[in-house]
Amino acid sequence: MKNLDQHRAPIYEGLEKLRKKRVVPFDVPGHKRGRGNPELVDLLGEKCVGIDVNSMKPLDNLGHPISIIREAEELAAAAFGASHAFLMIGGTTSSVQTMILATCKAGDKIILPRNVHKSVINALVLCGAVPIYVQMSVQEPIGIALGLENDRVAQAMAEHPDAVAILVNNPTYYGICSDLKSLVDMAHAAKMKVLVDEAHGTHLTFSDQLPLSAMQAGADMAAVSMHKSGGSLTQSSLLLTGEAMNPEYVRQIINLTQSTSASYLLLSSLDISRRNLALRGKESFEKVIEMAEYARREINAIGGYYAFSKELIDGQKVYDFDVTKLAIYTQGIGLTGIEVYDLLRDEYDIQIEFGDIGNILAYISIGDRLQDIERLVGALADIKRLYARDGKDLLSGEYIQPEVALSPQKAFYAQRESLPLQETVGRICGEFVMCYPPGIPLLAPGERITKALVDDIIFAKERGCSLQGTEDPTVSVINVIKEDS
């Protein structure tokens, strides 16, 4: 067995060797180490464009790695406690879709919560699997969906024993965690695979003060956004697998959709960031936890805001909570989350992760500093003083469980017609409608449109949410299924 020295970064080392050799490039990319595009060099720097290279023997090939990329995968698997790890350059969207495409085919059932990222439902459109949504509880007045409850998942398994997999968010965007170990045990007893969207849980592996990671809980596959809390470049991700998965089959699935021109900027960032987490992750995330908890205390002391945390844990709807997630309910000062989001950016030069109807999320990670936290707290206090109002006109950010009338694939490819938003009530949606971020669809293909959903969409538009997914960029009309199709 190879010596898995976490001090190594084989892709980074390979790029450094290449750079020192001064190889004359008669291959792509066409900027030829930046010489053909000086403005790109001015923007990114000579070192960056100098390692923006194509696959070659000394640098291995992501589609069929046999040397330095294979070594980097082995190191990542060891760092995250996985049987295998894949370096992904299509974002965690690609990782999530690979999980589903590797386990589900047309007509297969998959059990999952509805508050999934759009990439999950996109994968169902691609493969033709049928979603079995588990009813979700809602935390009032915050209006967020909570975790998967064991008894409801058990009921779904009993009603659909032919389901091939379950999918779990660990954690949700807001920090909510389900009882993942119990869900894994239940699913495996029922001969179902467990897929975990761990886009917001890269850090879980590296601290015993945080909820269990997917691999620690025995899941079969996990999609991990290294570029979020792991520190790598945007669009880089990891796909982790357990012992029950055939890694070479999984790679074949990845190669169906992943680029054959892998970016070595992304690959090397994954390699270096894995090394950083393996060597310094525990210490780094302890500091992140301290900063997030400090911010939570200071924000709650302002009054009106509610930065929620472990007090939500009840052992069922909320089994655990990721305290690094600084999610803040804002309607207590009479403002929606998106209004506070806009004020922070436009008036205080503070860019947070997202704002929705009821909440904002400030992403705290290894790159934050205490003075940044202080600035955020001060800005929130100022916003309350200057902009607070009674908020009687606000809608709650209520989570609405959808009625699924058609599978996502059948609905997406069915004959459609466009109707004004207010005239779509009762019809079956033929496209996505979502606020982005966080990218959780308000409506997905195949779901019945209700008045409550239309009201939510109109309210989100009025308050400035970035609505996406529809053919109409203004979201004034929605594609619905033709009734005779």
Tab-separated table of C-alpha atoms in Angstrom, residues 46-442:
chain	number	residue	atom	x	y	z
A	46	GLU	CA	1.566	34.792	-14.916
A	47	LYS	CA	1.729	31.930	-12.436
A	48	CYS	CA	-1.993	31.231	-12.743
A	49	VAL	CA	-2.213	31.204	-16.545
A	50	GLY	CA	1.116	29.358	-16.691
A	51	ILE	CA	-0.445	26.288	-15.066
A	52	ASP	CA	-3.695	26.474	-17.042
A	53	VAL	CA	-2.643	23.504	-19.120
A	54	ASN	CA	-4.081	20.504	-20.905
A	55	SER	CA	-3.840	16.861	-19.851
A	56	MET	CA	-0.520	15.218	-20.759
A	57	LYS	CA	1.350	12.131	-19.592
A	58	PRO	CA	3.256	13.825	-16.744
A	59	LEU	CA	-0.001	15.398	-15.462
A	60	ASP	CA	-2.268	12.357	-15.781
A	61	ASN	CA	-5.866	12.502	-17.078
A	62	LEU	CA	-8.956	13.073	-14.946
A	63	GLY	CA	-11.104	10.761	-17.091
A	64	HIS	CA	-8.757	7.817	-16.512
A	65	PRO	CA	-6.206	8.690	-13.819
A	66	ILE	CA	-3.235	6.403	-13.278
A	67	SER	CA	-0.600	8.599	-11.608
A	68	ILE	CA	-0.715	11.980	-9.848
A	69	ILE	CA	-4.504	12.450	-10.046
A	70	ARG	CA	-4.992	8.891	-8.773
A	71	GLU	CA	-2.638	9.697	-5.873
A	72	ALA	CA	-4.568	12.886	-5.115
A	73	GLU	CA	-7.802	10.884	-5.055
A	74	GLU	CA	-6.330	8.373	-2.640
A	75	LEU	CA	-5.154	11.147	-0.324
A	76	ALA	CA	-8.589	12.791	-0.427
A	77	ALA	CA	-10.312	9.491	0.354
A	78	ALA	CA	-8.034	8.953	3.355
A	79	ALA	CA	-8.566	12.518	4.603
A	80	PHE	CA	-12.359	12.180	4.463
A	81	GLY	CA	-12.604	8.578	5.633
A	82	ALA	CA	-13.977	7.342	2.310
A	83	SER	CA	-13.304	4.191	0.325
A	84	HIS	CA	-12.731	6.317	-2.762
A	85	ALA	CA	-12.755	10.003	-3.706
A	86	PHE	CA	-13.203	11.626	-7.098
A	87	LEU	CA	-11.951	15.100	-7.955
A	88	MET	CA	-14.845	16.955	-9.598
A	89	ILE	CA	-14.481	20.056	-11.768
A	90	GLY	CA	-18.188	20.558	-12.540
A	91	GLY	CA	-19.113	21.773	-9.083
A	92	THR	CA	-21.078	19.794	-6.523
A	93	THR	CA	-23.929	19.853	-9.031
A	94	SER	CA	-21.905	17.285	-10.982
A	95	SER	CA	-21.230	15.267	-7.819
A	96	VAL	CA	-24.918	15.194	-6.841
A	97	GLN	CA	-26.010	14.197	-10.318
A	98	THR	CA	-23.410	11.442	-10.461
A	99	MET	CA	-24.738	9.969	-7.199
A	100	ILE	CA	-28.232	9.717	-8.627
A	101	LEU	CA	-27.216	8.581	-12.111
A	102	ALA	CA	-25.019	5.874	-10.554
A	103	THR	CA	-27.865	4.434	-8.481
A	104	CYS	CA	-31.118	5.201	-10.331
A	105	LYS	CA	-32.458	4.410	-13.776
A	106	ALA	CA	-35.734	5.277	-15.503
A	107	GLY	CA	-38.727	4.375	-13.338
A	108	ASP	CA	-36.717	3.733	-10.159
A	109	LYS	CA	-37.982	5.358	-6.974
A	110	ILE	CA	-35.799	7.491	-4.724
A	111	ILE	CA	-36.872	8.704	-1.270
A	112	LEU	CA	-35.845	12.262	-0.453
A	113	PRO	CA	-36.854	15.518	1.206
A	114	ARG	CA	-38.328	18.220	-1.035
A	115	ASN	CA	-35.902	20.919	0.174
A	116	VAL	CA	-33.195	19.557	-2.118
A	117	HIS	CA	-30.967	21.583	-4.411
A	118	LYS	CA	-32.100	21.920	-8.014
A	119	SER	CA	-29.243	19.626	-9.090
A	120	VAL	CA	-31.083	16.694	-7.498
A	121	ILE	CA	-34.264	17.264	-9.461
A	122	ASN	CA	-32.239	17.993	-12.602
A	123	ALA	CA	-30.709	14.521	-12.194
A	124	LEU	CA	-34.214	13.029	-12.004
A	125	VAL	CA	-35.046	14.811	-15.261
A	126	LEU	CA	-31.966	13.225	-16.835
A	127	CYS	CA	-32.416	9.649	-15.622
A	128	GLY	CA	-36.202	9.363	-15.286
A	129	ALA	CA	-36.255	8.278	-11.644
A	130	VAL	CA	-39.375	9.049	-9.626
A	131	PRO	CA	-39.152	11.134	-6.419
A	132	ILE	CA	-40.908	9.940	-3.261
A	133	TYR	CA	-40.974	13.061	-1.092
A	134	VAL	CA	-41.047	12.711	2.669
A	135	GLN	CA	-43.333	15.167	4.465
A	136	MET	CA	-41.230	17.841	6.172
A	137	SER	CA	-41.923	19.713	9.403
A	138	VAL	CA	-41.481	23.490	9.487
A	139	GLN	CA	-39.900	25.609	12.226
A	140	GLU	CA	-42.161	28.526	13.092
A	141	PRO	CA	-41.877	31.446	12.753
A	142	ILE	CA	-38.578	30.988	10.892
A	143	GLY	CA	-40.318	29.148	8.049
A	144	ILE	CA	-37.537	26.666	7.242
A	145	ALA	CA	-37.938	22.974	6.532
A	146	LEU	CA	-36.385	20.781	9.214
A	147	GLY	CA	-34.713	17.383	8.998
A	148	LEU	CA	-35.893	14.010	7.770
A	149	GLU	CA	-37.809	12.378	10.612
A	150	ASN	CA	-37.063	8.687	11.126
A	151	ASP	CA	-40.684	7.577	11.445
A	152	ARG	CA	-41.691	9.378	8.253
A	153	VAL	CA	-38.766	7.890	6.345
A	154	ALA	CA	-39.649	4.435	7.716
A	155	GLN	CA	-43.223	4.941	6.508
A	156	ALA	CA	-41.996	5.933	3.042
A	157	MET	CA	-39.775	2.836	2.935
A	158	ALA	CA	-42.678	0.615	3.982
A	159	GLU	CA	-44.968	2.140	1.346
A	160	HIS	CA	-42.266	1.992	-1.351
A	161	PRO	CA	-40.122	-1.083	-0.597
A	162	ASP	CA	-38.943	-1.070	-4.223
A	163	ALA	CA	-37.180	2.295	-3.805
A	164	VAL	CA	-33.497	1.979	-4.667
A	165	ALA	CA	-32.070	4.831	-2.602
A	166	ILE	CA	-32.673	7.636	-0.163
A	167	LEU	CA	-31.066	11.065	-0.353
A	168	VAL	CA	-30.308	13.182	2.705
A	169	ASN	CA	-29.110	16.783	3.106
A	170	ASN	CA	-26.273	16.923	5.666
A	171	PRO	CA	-26.577	19.669	6.759
A	172	THR	CA	-29.203	21.862	5.097
A	173	TYR	CA	-28.259	25.372	4.023
A	174	TYR	CA	-29.537	26.515	7.444
A	175	GLY	CA	-27.481	23.995	9.478
A	176	ILE	CA	-30.235	21.440	10.175
A	177	CYS	CA	-29.078	17.806	10.432
A	178	SER	CA	-31.113	14.596	10.432
A	179	ASP	CA	-30.276	11.435	12.372
A	180	LEU	CA	-27.998	10.303	9.569
A	181	LYS	CA	-26.589	7.162	11.216
A	182	SER	CA	-30.079	5.799	11.931
A	183	LEU	CA	-31.246	6.639	8.413
A	184	VAL	CA	-28.228	4.815	6.965
A	185	ASP	CA	-28.965	1.744	9.087
A	186	MET	CA	-32.661	1.787	8.121
A	187	ALA	CA	-31.902	2.163	4.421
A	188	HIS	CA	-29.254	-0.546	4.341
A	189	ALA	CA	-31.586	-2.926	6.154
A	190	ALA	CA	-34.096	-2.250	3.367
A	191	LYS	CA	-31.387	-2.824	0.682
A	192	MET	CA	-31.417	0.842	-0.319
A	193	LYS	CA	-28.383	2.988	-1.042
A	194	VAL	CA	-27.821	6.214	0.946
A	195	LEU	CA	-26.791	9.310	-0.989
A	196	VAL	CA	-25.829	12.433	0.945
A	197	ASP	CA	-25.791	15.969	-0.370
A	198	GLU	CA	-23.003	17.268	1.855
A	199	ALA	CA	-22.416	20.418	-0.170
A	200	HIS	CA	-22.494	22.456	3.016
A	201	GLY	CA	-20.707	19.920	5.209
A	202	THR	CA	-17.116	19.712	3.975
A	203	HIS	CA	-15.925	20.672	7.451
A	204	LEU	CA	-17.891	18.018	9.386
A	205	THR	CA	-15.114	15.428	9.028
A	206	PHE	CA	-12.583	17.647	10.758
A	207	SER	CA	-14.152	18.401	14.144
A	208	ASP	CA	-15.743	16.276	16.860
A	209	GLN	CA	-17.726	19.378	17.868
A	210	LEU	CA	-19.806	19.099	14.686
A	211	PRO	CA	-22.447	16.634	13.430
A	212	LEU	CA	-21.441	13.315	11.880
A	213	SER	CA	-20.242	13.412	8.288
A	214	ALA	CA	-21.728	11.120	5.655
A	215	MET	CA	-18.727	8.805	5.571
A	216	GLN	CA	-18.621	8.611	9.371
A	217	ALA	CA	-22.282	7.568	9.313
A	218	GLY	CA	-21.656	4.824	6.728
A	219	ALA	CA	-23.347	6.421	3.711
A	220	ASP	CA	-22.725	4.990	0.254
A	221	MET	CA	-21.968	8.263	-1.521
A	222	ALA	CA	-21.502	11.905	-0.546
A	223	ALA	CA	-21.166	15.082	-2.615
A	224	VAL	CA	-18.824	17.513	-0.867
A	225	SER	CA	-18.420	21.180	-1.867
A	226	MET	CA	-14.750	21.769	-1.210
A	227	HIS	CA	-15.095	25.274	-2.631
A	228	LYS	CA	-17.585	26.233	0.086
A	229	SER	CA	-16.158	25.563	3.541
A	230	GLY	CA	-13.071	23.691	2.290
A	231	GLY	CA	-11.259	26.626	0.712
A	232	SER	CA	-10.720	25.416	-2.869
A	233	LEU	CA	-11.568	27.354	-6.027
A	234	THR	CA	-15.182	27.881	-7.057
A	235	GLN	CA	-16.586	24.959	-9.085
A	236	SER	CA	-14.278	22.364	-7.510
A	237	SER	CA	-15.816	19.514	-5.537
A	238	LEU	CA	-15.302	15.997	-4.236
A	239	LEU	CA	-17.435	12.908	-4.661
A	240	LEU	CA	-16.863	10.368	-1.886
A	241	THR	CA	-17.934	6.728	-1.986
A	242	GLY	CA	-18.187	3.916	0.528
A	243	GLU	CA	-17.112	0.303	0.187
A	244	ALA	CA	-20.383	-0.857	-1.403
A	245	MET	CA	-19.888	1.270	-4.517
A	246	ASN	CA	-17.828	0.143	-7.512
A	247	PRO	CA	-15.503	3.138	-8.069
A	248	GLU	CA	-14.747	2.332	-11.701
A	249	TYR	CA	-18.466	2.207	-12.539
A	250	VAL	CA	-18.924	5.519	-10.747
A	251	ARG	CA	-16.113	6.968	-12.855
A	252	GLN	CA	-17.901	5.831	-15.997
A	253	ILE	CA	-20.975	7.742	-14.850
A	254	ILE	CA	-18.866	10.831	-14.117
A	255	ASN	CA	-17.368	10.649	-17.595
A	256	LEU	CA	-20.830	10.780	-19.193
A	257	THR	CA	-21.133	14.457	-18.341
A	258	GLN	CA	-17.849	15.799	-16.967
A	259	SER	CA	-15.536	17.819	-19.198
A	260	THR	CA	-12.712	16.002	-20.967
A	261	SER	CA	-10.672	19.216	-20.632
A	262	ALA	CA	-10.248	19.270	-16.880
A	263	SER	CA	-8.982	22.517	-15.373
A	264	TYR	CA	-5.705	22.002	-13.556
A	265	LEU	CA	-6.383	25.213	-11.668
A	266	LEU	CA	-9.405	23.498	-10.115
A	267	LEU	CA	-7.651	20.161	-9.658
A	268	SER	CA	-4.624	21.693	-7.951
A	269	SER	CA	-6.882	23.786	-5.710
A	270	LEU	CA	-8.622	20.605	-4.569
A	271	ASP	CA	-5.265	18.951	-3.945
A	272	ILE	CA	-3.850	21.856	-1.930
A	273	SER	CA	-7.098	22.413	0.000
A	274	ARG	CA	-7.322	18.742	0.955
A	275	ARG	CA	-3.792	18.958	2.293
A	276	ASN	CA	-4.673	22.086	4.265
A	277	LEU	CA	-7.742	20.450	5.835
A	278	ALA	CA	-5.925	17.205	6.604
A	279	LEU	CA	-3.085	19.037	8.351
A	280	ARG	CA	-4.874	22.020	9.879
A	281	GLY	CA	-8.604	21.385	9.568
A	282	LYS	CA	-9.322	20.606	13.215
A	283	GLU	CA	-7.654	23.772	14.456
A	284	SER	CA	-9.158	25.887	11.670
A	285	PHE	CA	-12.738	24.775	12.221
A	286	GLU	CA	-12.506	25.188	15.975
A	287	LYS	CA	-11.814	28.865	15.230
A	288	VAL	CA	-14.729	28.961	12.777
A	289	ILE	CA	-17.024	27.544	15.464
A	290	GLU	CA	-15.837	30.148	17.975
A	291	MET	CA	-16.397	33.008	15.512
A	292	ALA	CA	-19.871	31.803	14.525
A	293	GLU	CA	-20.957	31.346	18.144
A	294	TYR	CA	-19.595	34.779	19.069
A	295	ALA	CA	-21.463	36.352	16.146
A	296	ARG	CA	-24.654	34.535	17.140
A	297	ARG	CA	-24.503	35.870	20.700
A	298	GLU	CA	-23.794	39.435	19.556
A	299	ILE	CA	-26.559	39.430	16.922
A	300	ASN	CA	-29.158	38.027	19.310
A	301	ALA	CA	-28.193	40.734	21.816
A	302	ILE	CA	-29.212	43.407	19.264
A	303	GLY	CA	-32.858	42.361	19.598
A	304	GLY	CA	-35.341	41.681	16.809
A	305	TYR	CA	-33.002	39.308	14.973
A	306	TYR	CA	-32.874	35.604	15.796
A	307	ALA	CA	-29.639	33.748	15.027
A	308	PHE	CA	-30.797	30.215	15.733
A	309	SER	CA	-28.631	27.323	16.882
A	310	LYS	CA	-28.661	24.121	18.928
A	311	GLU	CA	-31.752	25.140	20.900
A	312	LEU	CA	-33.724	23.832	17.899
A	313	ILE	CA	-32.508	20.271	18.540
A	314	ASP	CA	-35.350	17.975	19.600
A	315	GLY	CA	-33.930	14.586	18.566
A	316	GLN	CA	-36.484	14.112	15.788
A	317	LYS	CA	-37.164	17.032	13.451
A	318	VAL	CA	-33.752	18.488	14.279
A	319	TYR	CA	-31.343	15.764	15.345
A	320	ASP	CA	-28.247	17.960	15.329
A	321	PHE	CA	-27.175	21.438	14.244
A	322	ASP	CA	-24.078	22.728	12.449
A	323	VAL	CA	-23.108	25.748	14.548
A	324	THR	CA	-20.854	27.141	11.802
A	325	LYS	CA	-24.021	28.095	9.899
A	326	LEU	CA	-24.842	31.682	10.879
A	327	ALA	CA	-28.456	31.826	9.723
A	328	ILE	CA	-30.467	34.773	11.025
A	329	TYR	CA	-34.240	35.304	11.062
A	330	THR	CA	-34.875	38.947	10.159
A	331	GLN	CA	-38.638	39.424	10.157
A	332	GLY	CA	-38.485	40.380	13.830
A	333	ILE	CA	-37.286	43.820	12.677
A	334	GLY	CA	-39.990	43.969	9.996
A	335	LEU	CA	-37.688	43.203	7.053
A	336	THR	CA	-37.402	40.169	4.838
A	337	GLY	CA	-34.080	38.414	4.553
A	338	ILE	CA	-33.629	39.613	0.975
A	339	GLU	CA	-34.147	43.236	2.093
A	340	VAL	CA	-31.438	42.898	4.760
A	341	TYR	CA	-29.229	41.112	2.209
A	342	ASP	CA	-29.583	44.043	-0.210
A	343	LEU	CA	-28.970	46.652	2.503
A	344	LEU	CA	-25.809	44.918	3.690
A	345	ARG	CA	-24.402	44.862	0.171
A	346	ASP	CA	-25.582	48.272	-1.082
A	347	GLU	CA	-25.126	50.371	2.062
A	348	TYR	CA	-22.397	48.564	4.026
A	349	ASP	CA	-20.304	46.777	1.368
A	350	ILE	CA	-20.937	43.417	3.054
A	351	GLN	CA	-21.742	40.478	0.765
A	352	ILE	CA	-23.467	37.622	2.555
A	353	GLU	CA	-24.409	34.249	1.106
A	354	PHE	CA	-28.135	34.769	0.593
A	355	GLY	CA	-31.357	36.281	1.812
A	356	ASP	CA	-34.763	34.645	1.483
A	357	ILE	CA	-38.229	35.600	2.680
A	358	GLY	CA	-37.459	35.194	6.366
A	359	ASN	CA	-33.703	34.743	6.800
A	360	ILE	CA	-30.185	35.616	5.811
A	361	LEU	CA	-27.124	33.388	5.859
A	362	ALA	CA	-23.652	34.719	6.568
A	363	TYR	CA	-21.175	32.007	5.578
A	364	ILE	CA	-18.401	31.716	8.174
A	365	SER	CA	-15.341	29.757	7.065
A	366	ILE	CA	-11.590	29.345	7.426
A	367	GLY	CA	-10.947	32.654	5.644
A	368	ASP	CA	-12.912	34.893	8.030
A	369	ARG	CA	-11.494	37.202	10.690
A	370	LEU	CA	-12.921	38.510	13.944
A	371	GLN	CA	-12.925	42.090	12.633
A	372	ASP	CA	-15.147	40.948	9.743
A	373	ILE	CA	-17.611	39.504	12.261
A	374	GLU	CA	-17.605	42.782	14.191
A	375	ARG	CA	-18.357	44.703	11.017
A	376	LEU	CA	-21.313	42.434	10.209
A	377	VAL	CA	-22.733	42.743	13.731
A	378	GLY	CA	-22.372	46.524	13.626
A	379	ALA	CA	-24.088	46.746	10.256
A	380	LEU	CA	-27.016	44.617	11.437
A	381	ALA	CA	-27.429	46.836	14.495
A	382	ASP	CA	-27.382	49.899	12.242
A	383	ILE	CA	-29.951	48.387	9.870
A	384	LYS	CA	-32.289	47.751	12.779
A	385	ARG	CA	-31.896	51.334	13.996
A	386	LEU	CA	-32.412	52.918	10.575
A	387	TYR	CA	-34.779	50.607	8.709
A	388	ALA	CA	-36.837	48.549	11.184
A	389	ARG	CA	-40.618	48.688	10.717
A	390	ASP	CA	-43.681	46.830	11.980
A	391	GLY	CA	-43.623	44.216	9.206
A	392	LYS	CA	-47.378	43.651	9.171
A	393	ASP	CA	-47.280	43.267	5.391
A	394	LEU	CA	-44.798	40.387	5.464
A	395	LEU	CA	-45.551	36.831	4.438
A	396	SER	CA	-43.885	34.130	6.497
A	397	GLY	CA	-41.190	32.168	4.714
A	398	GLU	CA	-43.432	29.129	4.905
A	399	TYR	CA	-42.249	25.834	3.446
A	400	ILE	CA	-44.979	24.342	1.216
A	401	GLN	CA	-45.029	20.595	0.567
A	402	PRO	CA	-45.699	20.031	-3.150
A	403	GLU	CA	-48.186	17.744	-4.830
A	404	VAL	CA	-46.335	15.656	-7.418
A	405	ALA	CA	-48.565	14.963	-10.416
A	406	LEU	CA	-45.910	13.782	-12.902
A	407	SER	CA	-42.289	12.649	-12.683
A	408	PRO	CA	-39.803	15.475	-13.327
A	409	GLN	CA	-38.656	13.880	-16.581
A	410	LYS	CA	-42.166	13.364	-17.999
A	411	ALA	CA	-43.157	16.901	-17.075
A	412	PHE	CA	-39.973	18.490	-18.435
A	413	TYR	CA	-40.335	16.842	-21.840
A	414	ALA	CA	-44.144	17.090	-22.112
A	415	GLN	CA	-45.941	19.538	-24.395
A	416	ARG	CA	-46.088	22.866	-22.597
A	417	GLU	CA	-47.798	26.211	-22.864
A	418	SER	CA	-47.034	29.552	-21.235
A	419	LEU	CA	-49.572	31.195	-18.945
A	420	PRO	CA	-49.486	34.380	-16.842
A	421	LEU	CA	-48.378	33.504	-13.318
A	422	GLN	CA	-51.762	34.261	-11.711
A	423	GLU	CA	-53.540	31.960	-14.201
A	424	THR	CA	-51.449	28.867	-13.455
A	425	VAL	CA	-53.190	27.811	-10.219
A	426	GLY	CA	-54.249	24.171	-10.485
A	427	ARG	CA	-52.004	23.435	-13.478
A	428	ILE	CA	-48.932	21.175	-13.543
A	429	CYS	CA	-45.627	23.046	-13.694
A	430	GLY	CA	-43.338	22.267	-16.629
A	431	GLU	CA	-40.194	24.069	-15.456
A	432	PHE	CA	-38.348	25.247	-12.351
A	433	VAL	CA	-39.060	28.349	-10.302
A	434	MET	CA	-36.490	29.063	-7.594
A	435	CYS	CA	-34.785	31.761	-5.600
A	436	TYR	CA	-31.028	31.570	-6.152
A	437	PRO	CA	-29.263	31.222	-3.854
A	438	PRO	CA	-30.089	28.864	-2.188
A	439	GLY	CA	-31.320	27.087	-5.331
A	440	ILE	CA	-34.086	25.059	-3.674
A	441	PRO	CA	-37.003	25.100	-6.149
A	442	LEU	CA	-40.271	26.689	-5.119
